[in-house]
mmCIF file of C-alpha atoms in Angstrom:
data_model
loop_
_atom_site.group_PDB
_atom_site.id
_atom_site.type_symbol
_atom_site.label_atom_id
_atom_site.label_comp_id
_atom_site.label_asym_id
_atom_site.label_seq_id
_atom_site.Cartn_x
_atom_site.Cartn_y
_atom_site.Cartn_z
ATOM 1 C CA UNK N 122 0.000 0.000 0.000
ATOM 2 C CA UNK N 123 1.899 3.028 -1.278
ATOM 3 C CA UNK N 124 -0.239 6.126 -0.822
ATOM 4 C CA UNK N 125 -0.234 9.318 1.235
ATOM 5 C CA UNK N 126 -1.713 7.502 4.222
ATOM 6 C CA UNK N 127 1.581 5.597 4.705
ATOM 7 C CA UNK N 128 4.196 8.206 3.769
ATOM 8 C CA UNK N 129 5.056 9.066 7.405
ATOM 9 C CA UNK N 130 5.256 5.451 8.536
ATOM 10 C CA UNK N 131 8.473 3.450 8.908
ATOM 11 C CA UNK N 132 8.256 0.163 7.014
ATOM 12 C CA UNK N 133 8.443 -3.053 9.012
ATOM 13 C CA UNK N 134 11.184 -5.270 7.603
ATOM 14 C CA UNK N 135 11.303 -9.063 7.856
ATOM 15 C CA UNK N 136 14.053 -10.639 9.952
ATOM 16 C CA UNK N 137 16.525 -13.084 8.486
ATOM 17 C CA UNK N 138 20.068 -14.259 9.242
ATOM 18 C CA UNK N 139 22.615 -11.920 7.699
ATOM 19 C CA UNK N 140 26.391 -12.005 7.513
ATOM 20 C CA UNK N 141 27.382 -8.560 8.768
ATOM 21 C CA UNK N 142 30.629 -7.018 10.014
ATOM 22 C CA UNK N 143 28.538 -5.077 12.546
ATOM 23 C CA UNK N 144 27.577 -8.201 14.491
ATOM 24 C CA UNK N 145 25.144 -7.550 17.346
ATOM 25 C CA UNK N 146 25.044 -3.785 16.740
ATOM 26 C CA UNK N 147 23.925 -4.357 13.160
ATOM 27 C CA UNK N 148 21.345 -6.883 14.331
ATOM 28 C CA UNK N 149 19.931 -4.353 16.814
ATOM 29 C CA UNK N 150 19.697 -1.762 14.031
ATOM 30 C CA UNK N 151 17.657 -4.208 11.974
ATOM 31 C CA UNK N 152 15.512 -5.194 14.942
ATOM 32 C CA UNK N 153 14.580 -1.521 15.305
ATOM 33 C CA UNK N 154 12.483 -2.049 12.163
ATOM 34 C CA UNK N 155 10.963 -5.385 13.171
ATOM 35 C CA UNK N 156 8.065 -5.834 15.629
ATOM 36 C CA UNK N 157 6.960 -6.394 19.202
ATOM 37 C CA UNK N 158 9.688 -6.466 21.884
ATOM 38 C CA UNK N 159 12.398 -7.091 19.288
ATOM 39 C CA UNK N 160 11.512 -3.688 17.854
ATOM 40 C CA UNK N 161 11.613 -2.151 21.352
ATOM 41 C CA UNK N 162 15.060 -3.639 21.959
ATOM 42 C CA UNK N 163 16.256 -1.971 18.760
ATOM 43 C CA UNK N 164 14.659 1.316 19.812
ATOM 44 C CA UNK N 165 16.349 1.114 23.213
ATOM 45 C CA UNK N 166 19.708 0.652 21.475
ATOM 46 C CA UNK N 167 19.059 3.700 19.296
ATOM 47 C CA UNK N 168 17.949 5.897 22.216
ATOM 48 C CA UNK N 169 20.865 4.863 24.434
ATOM 49 C CA UNK N 170 23.271 5.950 21.696
ATOM 50 C CA UNK N 171 21.565 9.339 21.535
ATOM 51 C CA UNK N 172 22.034 9.671 25.287
ATOM 52 C CA UNK N 173 25.731 8.816 24.988
ATOM 53 C CA UNK N 174 26.282 11.223 22.090
ATOM 54 C CA UNK N 175 24.530 14.092 23.923
ATOM 55 C CA UNK N 176 25.590 16.349 26.777
ATOM 56 C CA UNK N 177 22.845 15.464 29.259
ATOM 57 C CA UNK N 178 22.992 13.542 32.516
ATOM 58 C CA UNK N 179 22.316 9.796 32.205
ATOM 59 C CA UNK N 180 20.756 8.199 35.287
ATOM 60 C CA UNK N 181 20.589 4.447 35.916
ATOM 61 C CA UNK N 182 18.058 2.734 38.177
ATOM 62 C CA UNK N 183 18.996 -0.818 39.210
ATOM 63 C CA UNK N 184 16.415 -3.134 40.795
ATOM 64 C CA UNK N 185 15.812 -6.876 40.837
ATOM 65 C CA UNK N 186 18.319 -9.617 41.652
ATOM 66 C CA UNK N 187 20.863 -8.554 39.044
ATOM 67 C CA UNK N 188 24.091 -8.898 41.038
ATOM 68 C CA UNK N 189 23.449 -12.546 41.904
ATOM 69 C CA UNK N 190 22.612 -13.142 38.230
ATOM 70 C CA UNK N 191 26.113 -11.929 37.296
ATOM 71 C CA UNK N 192 25.239 -8.553 35.737
ATOM 72 C CA UNK N 193 27.359 -6.472 38.115
ATOM 73 C CA UNK N 194 30.322 -6.344 35.676
ATOM 74 C CA UNK N 195 28.058 -4.770 33.035
ATOM 75 C CA UNK N 196 27.093 -1.958 35.424
ATOM 76 C CA UNK N 197 30.793 -1.474 36.198
ATOM 77 C CA UNK N 198 31.527 -1.323 32.468
ATOM 78 C CA UNK N 199 28.854 1.323 31.920
ATOM 79 C CA UNK N 200 30.279 3.497 34.715
ATOM 80 C CA UNK N 201 33.836 3.156 33.454
ATOM 81 C CA UNK N 202 32.906 4.334 29.965
ATOM 82 C CA UNK N 203 30.719 7.185 31.198
ATOM 83 C CA UNK N 204 27.561 5.651 29.710
ATOM 84 C CA UNK N 205 25.808 6.353 33.022
ATOM 85 C CA UNK N 206 26.533 9.341 35.288
ATOM 86 C CA UNK N 207 24.388 8.647 38.364
ATOM 87 C CA UNK N 208 23.040 5.421 39.870
ATOM 88 C CA UNK N 209 20.120 4.670 42.176
ATOM 89 C CA UNK N 210 20.162 1.040 43.275
ATOM 90 C CA UNK N 211 18.675 -1.460 45.641
ATOM 91 C CA UNK N 212 20.961 -2.501 48.480
ATOM 92 C CA UNK N 213 21.361 -6.057 47.185
ATOM 93 C CA UNK N 214 22.778 -4.982 43.832
ATOM 94 C CA UNK N 215 25.661 -3.031 45.411
ATOM 95 C CA UNK N 216 26.552 -5.674 48.006
ATOM 96 C CA UNK N 217 25.842 -9.099 46.517
ATOM 97 C CA UNK N 218 28.380 -8.431 43.760
ATOM 98 C CA UNK N 219 30.968 -8.832 46.554
ATOM 99 C CA UNK N 220 30.244 -12.554 46.792
ATOM 100 C CA UNK N 221 32.178 -13.702 43.732
ATOM 101 C CA UNK N 222 34.845 -11.040 44.266
ATOM 102 C CA UNK N 223 35.457 -12.623 47.667
ATOM 103 C CA UNK N 224 35.711 -16.114 46.192
ATOM 104 C CA UNK N 225 32.140 -17.413 46.521
ATOM 105 C CA UNK N 226 30.674 -19.447 43.667
ATOM 106 C CA UNK N 227 27.134 -19.576 42.333
ATOM 107 C CA UNK N 228 25.718 -22.834 40.995
ATOM 108 C CA UNK N 229 22.827 -23.356 38.602
ATOM 109 C CA UNK N 230 19.864 -25.499 39.676
ATOM 110 C CA UNK N 231 16.619 -26.566 38.017
ATOM 111 C CA UNK N 232 14.036 -24.230 39.592
ATOM 112 C CA UNK N 233 11.134 -26.515 38.682
ATOM 113 C CA UNK N 234 12.506 -29.568 40.472
ATOM 114 C CA UNK N 235 14.825 -28.298 43.193
ATOM 115 C CA UNK N 236 14.091 -29.292 46.805
ATOM 116 C CA UNK N 237 14.310 -26.117 48.911
ATOM 117 C CA UNK N 238 14.148 -28.027 52.187
ATOM 118 C CA UNK N 239 17.171 -30.014 51.028
ATOM 119 C CA UNK N 240 18.954 -26.801 50.044
ATOM 120 C CA UNK N 241 18.377 -25.486 53.560
ATOM 121 C CA UNK N 242 19.767 -28.675 55.095
ATOM 122 C CA UNK N 243 22.832 -28.556 52.840
ATOM 123 C CA UNK N 244 23.431 -24.851 53.478
ATOM 124 C CA UNK N 245 22.483 -23.034 50.269
ATOM 125 C CA UNK N 246 20.410 -19.925 49.539
ATOM 126 C CA UNK N 247 18.418 -19.927 46.287
ATOM 127 C CA UNK N 248 17.865 -17.105 43.788
ATOM 128 C CA UNK N 249 15.293 -18.780 41.530
ATOM 129 C CA UNK N 250 17.633 -20.859 39.294
ATOM 130 C CA UNK N 251 20.999 -20.429 41.032
ATOM 131 C CA UNK N 252 22.287 -20.940 44.548
ATOM 132 C CA UNK N 253 25.140 -19.721 46.719
ATOM 133 C CA UNK N 254 26.552 -21.209 49.889
ATOM 134 C CA UNK N 255 24.840 -19.869 53.010
ATOM 135 C CA UNK N 256 28.204 -19.678 54.778
ATOM 136 C CA UNK N 257 29.628 -17.537 51.948
ATOM 137 C CA UNK N 258 26.626 -15.213 52.013
ATOM 138 C CA UNK N 259 26.642 -14.891 55.791
ATOM 139 C CA UNK N 260 30.394 -14.214 55.758
ATOM 140 C CA UNK N 261 29.883 -11.445 53.194
ATOM 141 C CA UNK N 262 27.242 -9.836 55.420
ATOM 142 C CA UNK N 263 29.558 -10.064 58.415
ATOM 143 C CA UNK N 264 32.427 -8.665 56.337
ATOM 144 C CA UNK N 265 30.546 -5.385 55.864
ATOM 145 C CA UNK N 266 30.604 -4.726 59.610
ATOM 146 C CA UNK N 267 34.250 -3.742 59.148
ATOM 147 C CA UNK N 268 33.080 -0.791 57.085
ATOM 148 C CA UNK N 269 30.750 0.462 59.803
ATOM 149 C CA UNK N 270 33.517 0.191 62.395
ATOM 150 C CA UNK N 271 35.948 2.035 60.119
ATOM 151 C CA UNK N 272 33.401 4.746 59.339
ATOM 152 C CA UNK N 273 32.721 5.241 63.058
ATOM 153 C CA UNK N 274 36.397 6.089 63.558
ATOM 154 C CA UNK N 275 36.787 8.271 60.479
ATOM 155 C CA UNK N 276 33.557 10.280 60.418
ATOM 156 C CA UNK N 277 33.271 12.619 63.418
ATOM 157 C CA UNK N 278 29.948 14.261 62.471
ATOM 158 C CA UNK N 279 26.720 12.785 63.896
ATOM 159 C CA UNK N 280 25.146 12.330 60.444
ATOM 160 C CA UNK N 281 26.169 11.522 56.887
ATOM 161 C CA UNK N 282 24.220 11.669 53.642
ATOM 162 C CA UNK N 283 23.419 8.382 51.957
ATOM 163 C CA UNK N 284 25.399 9.402 48.881
ATOM 164 C CA UNK N 285 28.487 10.138 50.977
ATOM 165 C CA UNK N 286 27.901 6.917 52.939
ATOM 166 C CA UNK N 287 28.008 4.886 49.718
ATOM 167 C CA UNK N 288 31.052 6.867 48.520
ATOM 168 C CA UNK N 289 32.862 5.954 51.738
ATOM 169 C CA UNK N 290 31.700 2.345 51.377
ATOM 170 C CA UNK N 291 33.090 2.226 47.844
ATOM 171 C CA UNK N 292 36.402 3.676 48.998
ATOM 172 C CA UNK N 293 36.612 1.106 51.788
ATOM 173 C CA UNK N 294 35.917 -1.738 49.352
ATOM 174 C CA UNK N 295 38.548 -0.380 46.972
ATOM 175 C CA UNK N 296 41.101 -0.404 49.793
ATOM 176 C CA UNK N 297 40.097 -4.011 50.586
ATOM 177 C CA UNK N 298 41.065 -5.100 47.060
ATOM 178 C CA UNK N 299 37.460 -5.280 45.857
ATOM 179 C CA UNK N 300 37.784 -2.587 43.186
ATOM 180 C CA UNK N 301 35.709 -4.598 40.720
ATOM 181 C CA UNK N 302 32.532 -3.976 42.701
ATOM 182 C CA UNK N 303 29.912 -1.451 41.616
ATOM 183 C CA UNK N 304 30.363 0.695 44.740
ATOM 184 C CA UNK N 305 34.159 0.804 44.428
ATOM 185 C CA UNK N 306 33.915 1.670 40.732
ATOM 186 C CA UNK N 307 31.517 4.521 41.508
ATOM 187 C CA UNK N 308 33.981 5.725 44.164
ATOM 188 C CA UNK N 309 36.911 5.831 41.737
ATOM 189 C CA UNK N 310 34.936 7.540 38.993
ATOM 190 C CA UNK N 311 33.153 9.973 41.322
ATOM 191 C CA UNK N 312 29.789 8.630 40.177
ATOM 192 C CA UNK N 313 27.003 9.429 42.676
ATOM 193 C CA UNK N 314 25.528 6.211 44.042
ATOM 194 C CA UNK N 315 22.180 6.486 45.825
ATOM 195 C CA UNK N 316 20.785 3.514 47.764
ATOM 196 C CA UNK N 317 17.534 4.847 49.267
ATOM 197 C CA UNK N 318 16.735 1.565 51.044
ATOM 198 C CA UNK N 319 20.243 0.605 52.177
ATOM 199 C CA UNK N 320 19.087 -1.456 55.212
ATOM 200 C CA UNK N 321 17.072 -3.714 52.883
ATOM 201 C CA UNK N 322 20.015 -6.012 52.236
ATOM 202 C CA UNK N 323 23.335 -7.311 53.585
ATOM 203 C CA UNK N 324 24.349 -3.904 54.976
ATOM 204 C CA UNK N 325 21.665 -4.268 57.649
ATOM 205 C CA UNK N 326 23.399 -7.330 59.082
ATOM 206 C CA UNK N 327 26.773 -5.597 58.873
ATOM 207 C CA UNK N 328 25.367 -2.687 60.842
ATOM 208 C CA UNK N 329 23.801 -4.992 63.440
ATOM 209 C CA UNK N 330 27.044 -6.881 63.977
ATOM 210 C CA UNK N 331 29.335 -3.832 64.080
ATOM 211 C CA UNK N 332 31.037 -3.258 67.399
ATOM 212 C CA UNK N 333 31.050 0.487 66.796
ATOM 213 C CA UNK N 334 28.250 2.277 64.999
ATOM 214 C CA UNK N 335 29.070 5.620 63.460
ATOM 215 C CA UNK N 336 27.019 8.460 62.007
ATOM 216 C CA UNK N 337 23.290 8.286 61.298
ATOM 217 C CA UNK N 338 22.632 8.038 57.571
ATOM 218 C CA UNK N 339 20.431 10.929 56.470
ATOM 219 C CA UNK N 340 18.547 9.638 53.446
ATOM 220 C CA UNK N 341 16.507 12.842 53.146
ATOM 221 C CA UNK N 342 19.788 14.675 52.547
ATOM 222 C CA UNK N 343 20.181 12.387 49.534
ATOM 223 C CA UNK N 344 17.057 13.805 47.993
ATOM 224 C CA UNK N 345 18.361 17.336 48.413
ATOM 225 C CA UNK N 346 21.592 16.289 46.704
ATOM 226 C CA UNK N 347 19.663 14.619 43.884
ATOM 227 C CA UNK N 348 17.523 17.733 43.393
ATOM 228 C CA UNK N 349 20.630 19.903 43.252
ATOM 229 C CA UNK N 350 21.994 17.691 40.498
ATOM 230 C CA UNK N 351 18.725 17.422 38.562
ATOM 231 C CA UNK N 352 18.040 21.147 38.872
ATOM 232 C CA UNK N 353 21.395 21.819 37.230
ATOM 233 C CA UNK N 354 20.754 19.471 34.296
ATOM 234 C CA UNK N 355 17.013 19.595 33.662
ATOM 235 C CA UNK N 356 16.028 22.168 30.979
ATOM 236 C CA UNK N 357 17.124 24.883 30.434
ATOM 237 C CA UNK N 358 20.203 22.802 31.273
ATOM 238 C CA UNK N 359 21.436 20.076 28.897
ATOM 239 C CA UNK N 360 18.718 17.683 30.078
ATOM 240 C CA UNK N 361 18.444 14.406 31.952
ATOM 241 C CA UNK N 362 17.632 10.905 30.792
ATOM 242 C CA UNK N 363 17.084 7.639 32.600
ATOM 243 C CA UNK N 364 17.590 3.937 32.104
ATOM 244 C CA UNK N 365 15.618 1.695 34.440
ATOM 245 C CA UNK N 366 16.616 -1.933 34.939
ATOM 246 C CA UNK N 367 13.423 -3.089 36.616
ATOM 247 C CA UNK N 368 11.352 -0.650 38.656
ATOM 248 C CA UNK N 369 10.987 -0.303 42.405
ATOM 249 C CA UNK N 370 12.479 2.354 44.654
ATOM 250 C CA UNK N 371 15.387 3.189 42.281
ATOM 251 C CA UNK N 372 12.955 4.103 39.508
ATOM 252 C CA UNK N 373 10.808 6.233 41.789
ATOM 253 C CA UNK N 374 13.815 7.984 43.336
ATOM 254 C CA UNK N 375 15.033 9.099 39.910
ATOM 255 C CA UNK N 376 11.608 9.954 38.502
ATOM 256 C CA UNK N 377 10.122 12.007 41.328
ATOM 257 C CA UNK N 378 13.009 14.444 41.153
ATOM 258 C CA UNK N 379 11.286 15.793 38.029
ATOM 259 C CA UNK N 380 8.131 16.711 39.929
ATOM 260 C CA UNK N 381 10.095 18.266 42.796
ATOM 261 C CA UNK N 382 12.291 20.367 40.507
ATOM 262 C CA UNK N 383 9.139 21.741 38.861
ATOM 263 C CA UNK N 384 7.685 22.617 42.278
ATOM 264 C CA UNK N 385 10.902 24.331 43.352
ATOM 265 C CA UNK N 386 10.965 26.407 40.180
ATOM 266 C CA UNK N 387 7.402 27.553 40.742
ATOM 267 C CA UNK N 388 4.893 28.441 38.040
ATOM 268 C CA UNK N 389 6.860 27.153 35.092
ATOM 269 C CA UNK N 390 6.512 24.313 32.654
ATOM 270 C CA UNK N 391 7.303 20.696 33.597
ATOM 271 C CA UNK N 392 10.874 19.508 34.160
ATOM 272 C CA UNK N 393 10.724 15.933 32.877
ATOM 273 C CA UNK N 394 13.494 13.575 31.891
ATOM 274 C CA UNK N 395 13.897 14.041 28.147
ATOM 275 C CA UNK N 396 14.485 10.371 27.377
ATOM 276 C CA UNK N 397 13.863 7.115 29.214
ATOM 277 C CA UNK N 398 14.396 3.410 28.665
ATOM 278 C CA UNK N 399 12.806 0.884 30.983
ATOM 279 C CA UNK N 400 13.497 -2.835 30.800
ATOM 280 C CA UNK N 401 10.934 -4.719 32.866
ATOM 281 C CA UNK N 402 8.771 -7.823 33.027
ATOM 282 C CA UNK N 403 6.185 -6.098 35.265
ATOM 283 C CA UNK N 404 2.676 -5.982 33.867
ATOM 284 C CA UNK N 405 1.072 -2.560 33.530
ATOM 285 C CA UNK N 406 -2.428 -3.708 34.499
ATOM 286 C CA UNK N 407 -1.614 -4.374 38.166
ATOM 287 C CA UNK N 408 -0.915 -0.713 38.905
ATOM 288 C CA UNK N 409 2.634 -1.118 40.174
ATOM 289 C CA UNK N 410 5.343 1.439 39.491
ATOM 290 C CA UNK N 411 7.502 -1.205 37.813
ATOM 291 C CA UNK N 412 4.927 -1.563 35.039
ATOM 292 C CA UNK N 413 4.013 2.119 34.740
ATOM 293 C CA UNK N 414 5.090 2.967 31.221
ATOM 294 C CA UNK N 415 7.695 5.668 30.708
ATOM 295 C CA UNK N 416 5.996 6.279 27.364
ATOM 296 C CA UNK N 417 2.486 6.924 28.734
ATOM 297 C CA UNK N 418 1.482 6.829 32.421
ATOM 298 C CA UNK N 419 4.668 8.521 33.682
ATOM 299 C CA UNK N 420 4.014 11.450 31.330
ATOM 300 C CA UNK N 421 0.835 12.292 33.284
ATOM 301 C CA UNK N 422 3.005 12.993 36.351
ATOM 302 C CA UNK N 423 5.447 15.190 34.467
ATOM 303 C CA UNK N 424 8.199 12.640 35.094
ATOM 304 C CA UNK N 425 8.837 11.924 31.404
ATOM 305 C CA UNK N 426 8.537 14.267 28.441
ATOM 306 C CA UNK N 427 5.479 14.190 26.187
ATOM 307 C CA UNK N 428 7.720 14.313 23.128
ATOM 308 C CA UNK N 429 10.576 12.414 24.773
ATOM 309 C CA UNK N 430 12.492 9.440 23.459
ATOM 310 C CA UNK N 431 10.706 7.006 25.754
ATOM 311 C CA UNK N 432 11.047 3.249 25.258
ATOM 312 C CA UNK N 433 9.185 0.664 27.332
ATOM 313 C CA UNK N 434 10.855 -2.699 26.737
ATOM 314 C CA UNK N 435 9.100 -5.713 28.235
ATOM 315 C CA UNK N 436 11.946 -8.185 28.534
ATOM 316 C CA UNK N 437 14.122 -9.971 31.056
ATOM 317 C CA UNK N 438 17.034 -7.689 31.980
ATOM 318 C CA UNK N 439 19.366 -10.700 31.909
ATOM 319 C CA UNK N 440 18.585 -11.010 28.187
ATOM 320 C CA UNK N 441 18.329 -7.388 27.133
ATOM 321 C CA UNK N 442 21.208 -5.734 29.009
ATOM 322 C CA UNK N 443 24.013 -8.035 27.762
ATOM 323 C CA UNK N 444 22.784 -7.631 24.183
ATOM 324 C CA UNK N 445 22.589 -3.839 24.484
ATOM 325 C CA UNK N 446 26.040 -3.586 26.076
ATOM 326 C CA UNK N 447 27.534 -5.817 23.383
ATOM 327 C CA UNK N 448 25.928 -3.606 20.747
ATOM 328 C CA UNK N 449 27.346 -0.448 22.361
ATOM 329 C CA UNK N 450 30.805 -2.030 22.536
ATOM 330 C CA UNK N 451 30.705 -2.865 18.825
ATOM 331 C CA UNK N 452 29.268 0.509 17.852
ATOM 332 C CA UNK N 453 31.777 2.653 19.792
ATOM 333 C CA UNK N 454 34.819 0.382 20.106
ATOM 334 C CA UNK N 455 36.667 -1.058 23.124
ATOM 335 C CA UNK N 456 38.515 2.128 24.147
ATOM 336 C CA UNK N 457 35.657 4.611 23.817
ATOM 337 C CA UNK N 458 34.689 6.953 26.632
ATOM 338 C CA UNK N 459 31.787 9.334 26.406
ATOM 339 C CA UNK N 460 32.732 12.814 25.198
ATOM 340 C CA UNK N 461 30.657 14.612 27.834
ATOM 341 C CA UNK N 462 32.034 12.500 30.677
ATOM 342 C CA UNK N 463 34.803 14.843 31.881
ATOM 343 C CA UNK N 464 32.577 17.929 32.045
ATOM 344 C CA UNK N 465 29.770 16.044 33.793
ATOM 345 C CA UNK N 466 32.143 14.535 36.348
ATOM 346 C CA UNK N 467 33.519 17.995 37.148
ATOM 347 C CA UNK N 468 29.985 19.367 37.494
ATOM 348 C CA UNK N 469 28.917 16.566 39.816
ATOM 349 C CA UNK N 470 31.991 16.966 42.021
ATOM 350 C CA UNK N 471 31.060 20.626 42.555
ATOM 351 C CA UNK N 472 27.403 19.810 43.209
ATOM 352 C CA UNK N 473 28.355 17.092 45.692
ATOM 353 C CA UNK N 474 30.715 19.467 47.488
ATOM 354 C CA UNK N 475 33.819 17.342 46.863
#
């Protein structure tokens, strides 16, 4: 059908195997013109490149059990190349990546036939289709008490912001030879790491076991820091964008800054993120934030732009993220670092008061 009714439409192309020097990146380009979630994966690849090529702030929200699934090194890789500038994460995803770095091993099991009572008797904790030794996990939790005891000696003030708390945690891990962790990588690259629900994970046990407990963590101070950063970058600044791996608290923490910045500015237009990618398996119809589309529902709150580059990808993060990262590696090359990275890092250091 070639008439004026179709002139503005992008043709759907059939998928077929193709020998291409572009590998995965070329495949993602072709998938952009396919259908369903394959099309959305291609769109996410296209939008992420636009984020990288621009001057705006790229935020990353990390939820779900991604560290135990082995995706921590991909988050580290994104930070190192400047493909994300700010992270909001669950507690588990910035502590459970310590397990393998400390020598623990994960083992695959058949989730449909595994005997959980037997796992308990044998001393294993299960994450759906993989397990880790309970003694290794408990030792990792106990290991973090050393951080709290060190912080109690080094930090004389009665309170500390959550962002500074995680910065100190990353520095402590780096000094312990665990520089491959997400927190330590954020420390070295001066990437703000927000963990709004830090006690919801191994750090809670480390705190409980610590012989000396230091400053109170002021998580409301984190929000003030986040608003300072977002207020600098949201229009008329160079803009902000977001990538959400799952939903949960990290997604909300990043998104609600848009509504607060608008309120602070007074009677002005909205201050939404100009682009957003969410990778989730949450269903929209149950009303949860994880399924609230960045391309529709979130626009009603002023969190995402009406005309923004917003991609809602319904897929397992363990499938989509490795493919997207491989595509970015092929597209930009192994030594690439984002052009805007140096300026953004300098900006953030000033905003954080470093």
